[in-house]
Amino acid sequence: MRLRVEFTTEPFDLDEAPAHAVVAREVVEGAELDAVDVGPFGNTAEGGADRVLTAVDALLRRSLAAGATRISLQVNVVGEDPEGKDPEGKDPEGEDPVREGGR
C-alpha cells in the first residue's frame, strides 16, 4: 500500500522557519519517501506504508519536542506498493522477508 501524508506544524513564522518546521522537514527528507514537497504552508510526501507511518511517528515526536503546539496531518491511501507488500512489510503470501532471511 502507498500512502500520501500532508502536514503542517504550528505556530507559523513567516520571517524564518521555526525549529519545529525545520525538524519536520528533516524527518520527511531523511525518510526515503517519494515526491517530498516542503513549503511554508504545507508539506506532502508519498511512499510505502511502512516508511510513511514510521516517518509520521518521528515527525510527531520530534516536531512536538522542538516546540510545535499543533500539527495537522492527513494520510491518504494512494495506491499499491510497487513491491507488493502490505503495511507491515509482508508479501502477499504473508511471509515476513525479514524473519525469513530477506529476499
CSV table of C-alpha atoms in Angstrom, one decimal:
chain,number,residue,atom,x,y,z
A,1,MET,CA,0.0,0.0,0.0
A,2,ARG,CA,1.2,3.5,-0.8
A,3,LEU,CA,0.3,6.5,1.4
A,4,ARG,CA,0.5,10.2,1.0
A,5,VAL,CA,0.9,12.3,4.1
A,6,GLU,CA,0.1,16.0,4.1
A,7,PHE,CA,1.0,18.1,7.2
A,8,THR,CA,1.6,21.5,8.7
A,9,THR,CA,3.2,22.4,12.0
A,10,GLU,CA,2.4,25.5,14.1
A,11,PRO,CA,2.9,28.2,15.3
A,12,PHE,CA,3.7,29.8,11.9
A,13,ASP,CA,6.5,32.3,11.5
A,14,LEU,CA,6.7,34.0,8.1
A,15,ASP,CA,10.1,35.6,8.7
A,16,GLU,CA,12.0,32.4,9.3
A,17,ALA,CA,11.3,28.7,9.7
A,18,PRO,CA,10.7,27.8,13.3
A,19,ALA,CA,12.7,24.9,14.8
A,20,HIS,CA,9.7,22.5,14.7
A,21,ALA,CA,9.2,23.2,11.0
A,22,VAL,CA,12.9,22.5,10.3
A,23,VAL,CA,12.8,19.3,12.2
A,24,ALA,CA,9.6,18.2,10.3
A,25,ARG,CA,11.4,18.9,7.0
A,26,GLU,CA,14.5,16.9,8.1
A,27,VAL,CA,12.3,13.9,9.1
A,28,VAL,CA,10.5,13.7,5.7
A,29,GLU,CA,13.6,14.4,3.7
A,30,GLY,CA,15.5,11.7,5.5
A,31,ALA,CA,12.8,9.1,5.4
A,32,GLU,CA,13.5,7.8,1.9
A,33,LEU,CA,10.0,8.8,0.8
A,34,ASP,CA,8.9,9.7,-2.7
A,35,ALA,CA,7.6,13.0,-4.0
A,36,VAL,CA,8.6,15.1,-1.0
A,37,ASP,CA,7.3,18.7,-1.3
A,38,VAL,CA,8.0,21.0,1.6
A,39,GLY,CA,6.7,24.6,1.8
A,40,PRO,CA,5.8,27.3,4.2
A,41,PHE,CA,2.1,26.4,4.4
A,42,GLY,CA,2.0,22.7,3.9
A,43,ASN,CA,4.1,19.7,3.2
A,44,THR,CA,3.5,16.4,1.4
A,45,ALA,CA,5.3,13.1,0.9
A,46,GLU,CA,4.4,9.7,-0.5
A,47,GLY,CA,5.8,6.3,-0.1
A,48,GLY,CA,5.2,2.7,1.1
A,49,ALA,CA,3.0,2.5,4.1
A,50,ASP,CA,5.7,1.3,6.5
A,51,ARG,CA,8.1,4.2,5.6
A,52,VAL,CA,5.3,6.8,5.7
A,53,LEU,CA,4.0,5.6,9.1
A,54,THR,CA,7.5,5.5,10.6
A,55,ALA,CA,8.1,9.0,9.3
A,56,VAL,CA,4.8,10.2,10.7
A,57,ASP,CA,5.7,8.8,14.2
A,58,ALA,CA,9.1,10.5,14.1
A,59,LEU,CA,7.6,13.7,12.7
A,60,LEU,CA,5.1,14.0,15.5
A,61,ARG,CA,7.5,13.2,18.3
A,62,ARG,CA,10.4,15.3,17.1
A,63,SER,CA,8.2,18.3,16.0
A,64,LEU,CA,6.4,18.5,19.3
A,65,ALA,CA,9.8,18.2,21.2
A,66,ALA,CA,11.1,21.1,19.0
A,67,GLY,CA,8.2,23.4,20.1
A,68,ALA,CA,5.2,22.7,17.8
A,69,THR,CA,2.0,23.5,19.5
A,70,ARG,CA,-0.2,22.0,16.8
A,71,ILE,CA,0.4,19.5,14.0
A,72,SER,CA,-2.3,19.0,11.4
A,73,LEU,CA,-1.9,15.9,9.2
A,74,GLN,CA,-3.8,13.9,6.8
A,75,VAL,CA,-2.9,10.4,5.5
A,76,ASN,CA,-4.4,9.0,2.3
A,77,VAL,CA,-4.1,5.7,0.6
A,78,VAL,CA,-2.9,6.5,-3.0
A,79,GLY,CA,-2.3,3.0,-4.4
A,80,GLU,CA,-0.5,-0.3,-4.0
A,81,ASP,CA,3.2,-0.6,-3.0
A,82,PRO,CA,5.1,-1.5,-6.2
A,83,GLU,CA,6.9,-4.2,-4.2
A,84,GLY,CA,3.5,-5.8,-3.4
A,85,LYS,CA,4.0,-5.6,0.4
A,86,ASP,CA,1.3,-4.8,2.9
A,87,PRO,CA,1.7,-2.1,5.5
A,88,GLU,CA,3.6,-4.4,7.8
A,89,GLY,CA,6.2,-5.3,5.2
A,90,LYS,CA,4.8,-8.8,4.5
A,91,ASP,CA,4.5,-10.0,0.9
A,92,PRO,CA,1.1,-11.1,-0.4
A,93,GLU,CA,1.7,-14.7,0.7
A,94,GLY,CA,2.0,-13.5,4.3
A,95,GLU,CA,5.7,-14.2,4.7
A,96,ASP,CA,7.8,-11.7,6.5
A,97,PRO,CA,11.0,-11.2,4.4
A,98,VAL,CA,13.0,-10.0,7.5
A,99,ARG,CA,12.1,-13.1,9.5
A,100,GLU,CA,12.5,-15.4,6.5
A,101,GLY,CA,16.1,-14.2,5.9
A,102,GLY,CA,15.3,-11.5,3.4
A,103,ARG,CA,14.8,-11.5,-0.4
